[in-house]
Amino acid sequence: MAAIGKDIATAKGLLESGELVGIPTETVYGLAGNAFDPDAVAKIFAVKDRPSFDPLIIHTASLHQVSDFTTHIPDSLFLLAKKYWPGPLTLLLERKPNISDLVTSGLDTVAVRVPQHPLTLSLLASLDFPLAAPSANPFGYISPTQASHVNAQLGDKIPYILDGGDCKVGLESTIVGMENGQVTVYRLGGLDVDAIESVVGRVVVKTHSSSNPKSPGMLKSHYAPKKPFVLGNLKELVNSCISEKKTFAVLSFKKHFAEIPETLQLDLSPTGDLDEAAKNLFAAMRALDSMDVSVILAELLPEEGLGRAINDRLRRAAADNIQGLHHSS
Ligand code: TXA
Ligand code: MG
């Protein structure tokens, strides 16, 4: 297992010698390596078992440093960065040649963000290179929001995890770029679309295609628990599992089922707070996945605020098990 601690000097030393380190951010934990070191980047793909067509996000300490490896920032994206960095926003920018093809999967853009976590910001400020960091989960599985999640799945493959506690946002960053002169969202995430539109006006949201060349990593089956994860009308799903005598657990929002044992139902936010639901989502999915049941049941949340990004993750987790997909959208 990896050592877990809060020692920035240890993390810095390992990263400088080409090793990988688990790092906390406000969104999810990252699996970080020196973005300018092709061997470290190759290790990231190997440890995650990630296909090489799925490019990585580069993390830096400030907007100022982005020009080290990008050619320019379009005005609208600059305004977003000014307003929301450090924060759960990733920008797609034209790269300079010092970013390798391995990082970008051969694309001419590079994904960049300044994460909002004091430990990771201090670490980044102490390094003379940026960090490439995908979410610190095996490819296709649920993203980690606690150091223990990283240790449980990648702990035997990395030396150190910087422990920054529970992630405050709990969903990956929102990915934004320019397409045909328009600000375009490629992945819904921890910064909601309204927040983006309040700065740059109407944006295009293009997150659906699994073959979207701009965001090759947005595969349909993603964030997936190992157990069957079924999305639909929760009440109906519960009733049919009961009548078929199937064992099941429930991921709910603002709902409680008297007919189900307390331990088999996790409510993302009893008060109906979407930010709280986002923060709890991945830990709840993990907990449900480890329960002794044959299926996990869930339903979509309201399509507003972070509810949109949460629903995106639920749909991807359910992939082929969706019933009544559009009932609340
Ligand atoms: O919140 C986050 O963004 C977290 C934390 C650790 O920062 N990172 C994260 O990385 O979610 P990852 O690798 O799990 O997801 C990155 C996504 C992938 O879907 C990838 O396809 C997309 O970003 N991406 C990266 N570079 C891209 C590029 N040049 N063009 C389009 N999509 C890109
Ligand atoms: Mg990921």
Coordinates of C-alpha atoms and ligand atoms in Angstrom, one line a residue:
M1 CA 0.0 0.0 0.0
A2 CA 1.1 3.6 -0.6
A3 CA 2.2 5.8 2.3
I4 CA -0.5 8.5 3.1
G5 CA 0.5 11.8 4.6
K6 CA 0.4 15.6 4.3
D7 CA 4.1 16.1 3.5
I8 CA 4.6 18.3 0.5
A9 CA 8.3 17.8 0.5
T10 CA 7.9 14.0 0.2
A11 CA 5.5 14.5 -2.7
K12 CA 7.8 17.0 -4.4
G13 CA 10.9 14.7 -4.0
L14 CA 9.0 11.7 -5.6
L15 CA 7.6 13.8 -8.4
E16 CA 11.0 15.2 -9.2
S17 CA 12.5 11.7 -9.4
G18 CA 9.8 10.7 -12.0
E19 CA 7.4 8.9 -9.5
L20 CA 3.7 9.3 -9.4
V21 CA 1.8 10.7 -6.4
G22 CA -1.9 10.8 -5.5
I23 CA -3.0 14.4 -5.0
P24 CA -6.1 16.0 -3.5
T25 CA -8.1 18.6 -5.4
E26 CA -11.5 20.1 -4.8
T27 CA -13.0 17.9 -7.5
V28 CA -11.6 14.4 -7.1
Y29 CA -8.1 13.0 -6.3
G30 CA -5.6 13.0 -9.1
L31 CA -2.8 10.6 -10.1
A32 CA 0.0 13.1 -10.7
G33 CA 3.3 12.9 -12.6
N34 CA 5.7 15.4 -14.2
A35 CA 3.9 16.6 -17.4
F36 CA 7.2 17.3 -19.1
D37 CA 8.6 13.8 -18.4
P38 CA 7.4 11.3 -21.0
D39 CA 8.3 8.3 -18.8
A40 CA 6.3 9.7 -15.9
V41 CA 3.3 10.3 -18.2
A42 CA 3.6 6.8 -19.6
K43 CA 3.5 5.5 -16.0
I44 CA 0.2 7.3 -15.5
F45 CA -1.4 5.4 -18.4
A46 CA 0.1 2.1 -17.2
V47 CA -1.0 2.5 -13.5
K48 CA -4.6 3.5 -14.5
D49 CA -4.7 1.0 -17.3
R50 CA -5.9 3.8 -19.4
P51 CA -6.1 3.7 -23.2
S52 CA -3.6 6.0 -24.9
F53 CA -6.3 7.8 -26.9
D54 CA -7.7 9.4 -23.7
P55 CA -5.6 12.6 -23.0
L56 CA -4.7 14.0 -19.6
I57 CA -5.3 17.3 -17.8
I58 CA -2.3 19.5 -16.9
H59 CA -2.4 21.2 -13.5
T60 CA -0.5 24.4 -12.7
A61 CA -0.3 26.8 -9.8
S62 CA -1.6 29.9 -11.6
L63 CA -3.1 31.3 -14.8
H64 CA 0.3 33.0 -15.3
Q65 CA 2.1 29.7 -15.8
V66 CA -0.3 28.5 -18.5
S67 CA 1.6 30.4 -21.2
D68 CA 4.6 28.1 -20.5
F69 CA 2.9 25.4 -22.6
T70 CA 0.0 27.0 -24.5
T71 CA 0.2 29.4 -27.4
H72 CA -2.7 31.8 -26.4
I73 CA -6.0 32.0 -24.5
P74 CA -9.1 33.1 -26.4
D75 CA -10.7 36.1 -24.6
S76 CA -13.8 34.3 -23.4
L77 CA -11.8 31.5 -21.9
F78 CA -9.4 34.0 -20.3
L79 CA -12.4 35.6 -18.6
L80 CA -13.5 32.3 -17.2
A81 CA -10.1 31.5 -15.9
K82 CA -9.8 34.9 -14.2
K83 CA -13.1 34.3 -12.5
Y84 CA -13.0 30.6 -11.7
W85 CA -9.4 29.6 -11.2
P86 CA -8.4 28.1 -8.9
G87 CA -11.5 26.0 -9.3
P88 CA -13.3 23.1 -11.0
L89 CA -12.8 24.4 -14.6
T90 CA -10.6 22.9 -17.3
L91 CA -9.8 24.8 -20.4
L92 CA -8.8 23.3 -23.8
L93 CA -6.1 25.5 -25.2
E94 CA -3.7 25.3 -28.2
R95 CA -0.5 23.6 -27.0
K96 CA 3.1 24.4 -27.4
P97 CA 5.5 21.6 -28.6
N98 CA 6.9 21.0 -25.0
I99 CA 3.7 19.1 -24.3
S100 CA 4.1 15.6 -25.6
D101 CA 1.7 13.7 -27.9
L102 CA 1.2 11.2 -25.1
V103 CA -0.3 13.9 -22.8
T104 CA -2.7 15.1 -25.5
S105 CA -3.2 11.8 -27.4
G106 CA -1.9 13.6 -30.5
L107 CA -4.5 16.5 -30.3
D108 CA -3.4 20.0 -30.9
T109 CA -5.1 21.2 -27.8
V110 CA -4.1 20.6 -24.2
A111 CA -6.4 20.5 -21.2
V112 CA -5.4 22.8 -18.3
R113 CA -6.6 23.7 -14.9
V114 CA -5.6 25.4 -11.6
P115 CA -7.1 23.2 -8.9
Q116 CA -8.4 24.7 -5.7
H117 CA -6.7 22.8 -2.8
P118 CA -4.2 24.4 -0.5
L119 CA -1.9 21.3 -0.3
T120 CA -1.8 20.8 -4.0
L121 CA -1.4 24.5 -4.8
S122 CA 1.6 24.6 -2.5
L123 CA 3.0 21.5 -4.1
L124 CA 2.5 22.9 -7.6
A125 CA 4.1 26.2 -6.6
S126 CA 7.2 24.4 -5.3
L127 CA 7.7 22.5 -8.6
D128 CA 9.4 23.7 -11.8
F129 CA 7.1 21.6 -14.0
P130 CA 3.3 21.2 -14.2
L131 CA 1.5 18.0 -13.2
A132 CA -0.4 15.8 -15.6
A133 CA -3.2 14.2 -13.5
P134 CA -6.2 12.1 -14.4
S135 CA -8.6 11.1 -11.7
A136 CA -6.8 8.5 -9.5
N137 CA -9.1 5.5 -10.3
P138 CA -8.6 2.5 -12.5
F139 CA -9.9 3.4 -16.0
G140 CA -13.7 3.3 -16.2
Y141 CA -14.3 3.0 -12.4
I142 CA -15.7 5.5 -9.9
S143 CA -13.5 8.6 -9.2
P144 CA -11.9 8.8 -5.7
T145 CA -12.9 11.6 -3.3
Q146 CA -10.9 10.4 -0.3
A147 CA -7.2 9.4 0.0
S148 CA -8.4 5.9 1.2
H149 CA -10.3 5.4 -2.1
V150 CA -7.0 6.0 -4.0
N151 CA -5.1 3.6 -1.7
A152 CA -7.7 0.9 -2.1
Q153 CA -7.3 0.8 -5.8
L154 CA -3.9 2.1 -6.8
G155 CA -2.1 1.9 -3.5
D156 CA 0.0 -1.1 -4.6
K157 CA 1.3 0.8 -7.7
I158 CA 2.3 4.3 -6.3
P159 CA 4.5 5.3 -3.4
Y160 CA 2.6 8.2 -1.8
I161 CA -0.8 9.8 -1.5
L162 CA -1.0 13.4 -0.3
D163 CA -4.0 13.4 2.0
G164 CA -6.1 16.5 1.7
G165 CA -9.3 15.1 3.3
D166 CA -12.6 14.8 1.5
C167 CA -13.0 16.5 -1.8
K168 CA -15.2 19.6 -1.4
V169 CA -16.9 19.5 -4.8
G170 CA -16.9 15.8 -5.5
L171 CA -17.4 15.9 -9.3
E172 CA -14.6 16.2 -11.9
S173 CA -14.0 19.7 -13.4
T174 CA -16.1 21.1 -16.2
I175 CA -14.2 21.0 -19.5
V176 CA -14.6 24.0 -21.7
G177 CA -13.1 25.0 -25.1
M178 CA -13.8 27.0 -28.2
E179 CA -15.5 25.5 -31.3
N180 CA -16.4 27.6 -34.3
G181 CA -16.0 30.8 -32.3
Q182 CA -18.4 29.5 -29.6
V183 CA -17.6 28.6 -26.0
T184 CA -18.4 24.9 -25.8
V185 CA -18.7 22.6 -22.8
Y186 CA -17.3 19.1 -23.4
R187 CA -17.8 17.6 -20.0
L188 CA -20.3 18.7 -17.4
G189 CA -18.7 19.0 -14.0
G190 CA -18.1 20.8 -10.7
L191 CA -18.7 24.3 -12.2
D192 CA -22.3 24.5 -13.4
V193 CA -23.3 25.8 -16.8
D194 CA -25.1 28.8 -15.3
A195 CA -21.9 30.0 -13.6
I196 CA -20.1 29.8 -17.0
E197 CA -23.0 31.6 -18.9
S198 CA -23.0 34.4 -16.3
V199 CA -19.5 35.3 -17.5
V200 CA -19.6 34.6 -21.3
G201 CA -23.3 34.4 -22.2
R202 CA -24.9 31.4 -23.9
V203 CA -22.6 28.4 -24.4
V204 CA -23.0 25.2 -26.4
V205 CA -23.1 21.9 -24.4
K206 CA -21.7 18.9 -26.4
T207 CA -21.1 16.1 -24.0
H208 CA -23.1 13.3 -25.5
S209 CA -21.1 11.6 -28.2
S210 CA -18.9 8.7 -27.2
S211 CA -16.9 9.4 -30.3
N212 CA -16.5 13.1 -29.8
P213 CA -13.0 13.9 -31.1
K214 CA -12.8 16.9 -28.8
S215 CA -13.2 14.9 -25.7
P216 CA -12.2 11.3 -26.5
G217 CA -12.4 10.3 -22.8
M218 CA -16.1 10.8 -22.5
L219 CA -17.0 7.2 -23.1
K220 CA -20.5 6.2 -22.3
S221 CA -19.7 3.4 -19.9
H222 CA -17.7 5.3 -17.3
Y223 CA -17.8 6.0 -13.6
A224 CA -19.1 2.5 -13.4
P225 CA -19.6 0.4 -10.3
K226 CA -18.8 -3.3 -10.7
K227 CA -22.4 -4.3 -9.8
P228 CA -25.3 -3.8 -12.1
F229 CA -26.4 -0.1 -11.6
V230 CA -29.9 0.5 -12.8
L231 CA -31.4 3.9 -13.4
G232 CA -35.2 4.6 -13.6
N233 CA -38.2 5.4 -11.5
L234 CA -36.9 4.4 -8.0
K235 CA -40.3 3.5 -6.6
E236 CA -41.1 1.2 -9.5
L237 CA -37.6 -0.4 -9.5
V238 CA -37.8 -1.0 -5.7
N239 CA -41.2 -2.7 -6.1
S240 CA -40.1 -4.9 -8.9
C241 CA -37.0 -6.0 -7.0
I242 CA -39.1 -6.8 -4.0
S243 CA -41.6 -8.8 -6.1
E244 CA -38.8 -10.7 -7.9
K245 CA -37.1 -11.3 -4.5
K246 CA -33.8 -9.7 -5.7
T247 CA -31.3 -8.3 -3.2
F248 CA -30.7 -4.6 -3.9
A249 CA -29.5 -1.3 -2.4
V250 CA -30.7 2.2 -3.3
L251 CA -29.0 5.5 -4.1
S252 CA -31.7 8.2 -3.5
F253 CA -32.1 11.9 -3.3
K254 CA -34.3 13.4 -0.7
K255 CA -36.2 10.1 -0.4
H256 CA -36.6 7.5 2.2
F257 CA -38.1 4.1 1.8
A258 CA -39.8 2.6 4.9
E259 CA -39.8 -0.9 3.3
I260 CA -36.0 -1.0 2.9
P261 CA -33.5 -1.5 5.7
E262 CA -31.6 1.8 6.6
T263 CA -28.2 0.3 5.8
L264 CA -29.3 -0.5 2.2
Q265 CA -30.3 3.1 1.2
L266 CA -28.0 6.0 0.8
D267 CA -29.6 9.5 0.5
L268 CA -27.3 11.9 -1.4
S269 CA -28.9 14.9 0.4
P270 CA -31.9 14.5 2.7
T271 CA -32.5 18.3 2.4
G272 CA -32.3 18.3 -1.4
D273 CA -29.1 20.2 -1.7
L274 CA -27.5 19.5 -5.1
D275 CA -24.0 20.6 -4.0
E276 CA -24.2 18.3 -1.0
A277 CA -25.4 15.5 -3.4
A278 CA -22.4 16.1 -5.7
K279 CA -20.0 15.9 -2.8
N280 CA -21.5 12.6 -1.6
L281 CA -22.0 10.9 -5.0
F282 CA -18.9 9.0 -5.7
A283 CA -18.3 7.8 -2.1
A284 CA -22.0 6.7 -2.0
M285 CA -21.5 4.7 -5.3
R286 CA -18.4 3.1 -3.8
A287 CA -20.2 2.2 -0.6
L288 CA -23.1 0.7 -2.5
D289 CA -20.8 -1.3 -4.8
S290 CA -19.3 -3.0 -1.7
M291 CA -22.6 -4.1 -0.2
D292 CA -23.7 -7.6 -0.4
V293 CA -26.5 -7.1 -2.9
S294 CA -27.0 -8.1 -6.5
V295 CA -28.1 -4.7 -7.9
I296 CA -27.9 -1.0 -7.2
L297 CA -31.0 1.1 -8.0
A298 CA -30.9 4.9 -8.6
E299 CA -32.9 7.7 -10.2
L300 CA -32.0 11.0 -11.9
L301 CA -31.9 14.2 -9.9
P302 CA -33.4 17.5 -11.0
E303 CA -31.6 18.8 -14.2
E304 CA -30.4 22.0 -12.7
G305 CA -27.2 23.3 -11.2
L306 CA -24.9 20.5 -10.4
G307 CA -27.8 18.1 -10.9
R308 CA -26.9 18.1 -14.7
A309 CA -23.4 16.9 -14.0
I310 CA -24.6 14.4 -11.4
N311 CA -27.1 13.0 -13.9
D312 CA -24.4 12.7 -16.5
R313 CA -22.3 10.5 -14.1
L314 CA -25.4 8.4 -13.2
R315 CA -26.2 7.8 -16.9
R316 CA -22.7 6.8 -17.7
A317 CA -22.6 4.5 -14.6
A318 CA -25.8 2.8 -15.7
A319 CA -24.8 2.7 -19.4
D320 CA -26.7 -0.3 -20.6
N321 CA -29.1 -0.6 -17.6
I322 CA -31.2 2.5 -18.1
Q323 CA -35.0 2.5 -17.7
G324 CA -37.0 5.7 -18.1
L325 CA -33.9 7.6 -18.9
H326 CA -35.7 10.9 -19.7
H327 CA -38.3 11.0 -17.1
S328 CA -36.9 13.9 -15.2
S329 CA -35.0 15.7 -17.9
Ligands
TXA1 O1 -11.5 17.4 -11.9 C1 -10.7 16.9 -12.7 O2 -10.7 17.3 -13.9 C2 -9.8 15.7 -12.3 C3 -8.8 16.3 -11.3 C4 -7.8 15.2 -10.9 O3 -8.2 17.4 -11.8 N1 -9.2 15.1 -13.4 C5 -9.8 14.4 -14.3 O4 -9.0 13.8 -15.3 O5 -11.0 14.2 -14.3 P1 -9.5 12.6 -16.2 O6 -8.3 12.2 -16.9 O7 -10.2 11.6 -15.4 O8 -10.5 13.2 -17.2 C6 -10.0 14.1 -18.2 C7 -10.9 14.3 -19.3 C8 -11.0 13.1 -20.2 O9 -12.3 12.8 -20.5 C9 -10.2 13.5 -21.5 O10 -10.7 12.9 -22.6 C10 -10.4 15.0 -21.5 O11 -10.4 15.4 -20.1 N2 -9.4 15.7 -22.2 C11 -8.1 15.8 -21.8 N3 -7.4 16.5 -22.7 C12 -8.2 16.8 -23.7 C13 -8.1 17.5 -24.9 N4 -6.9 18.0 -25.3 N5 -9.2 17.6 -25.7 C14 -10.4 17.1 -25.3 N6 -10.6 16.5 -24.1 C15 -9.5 16.3 -23.4
MG2 MG -11.4 10.2 -14.9

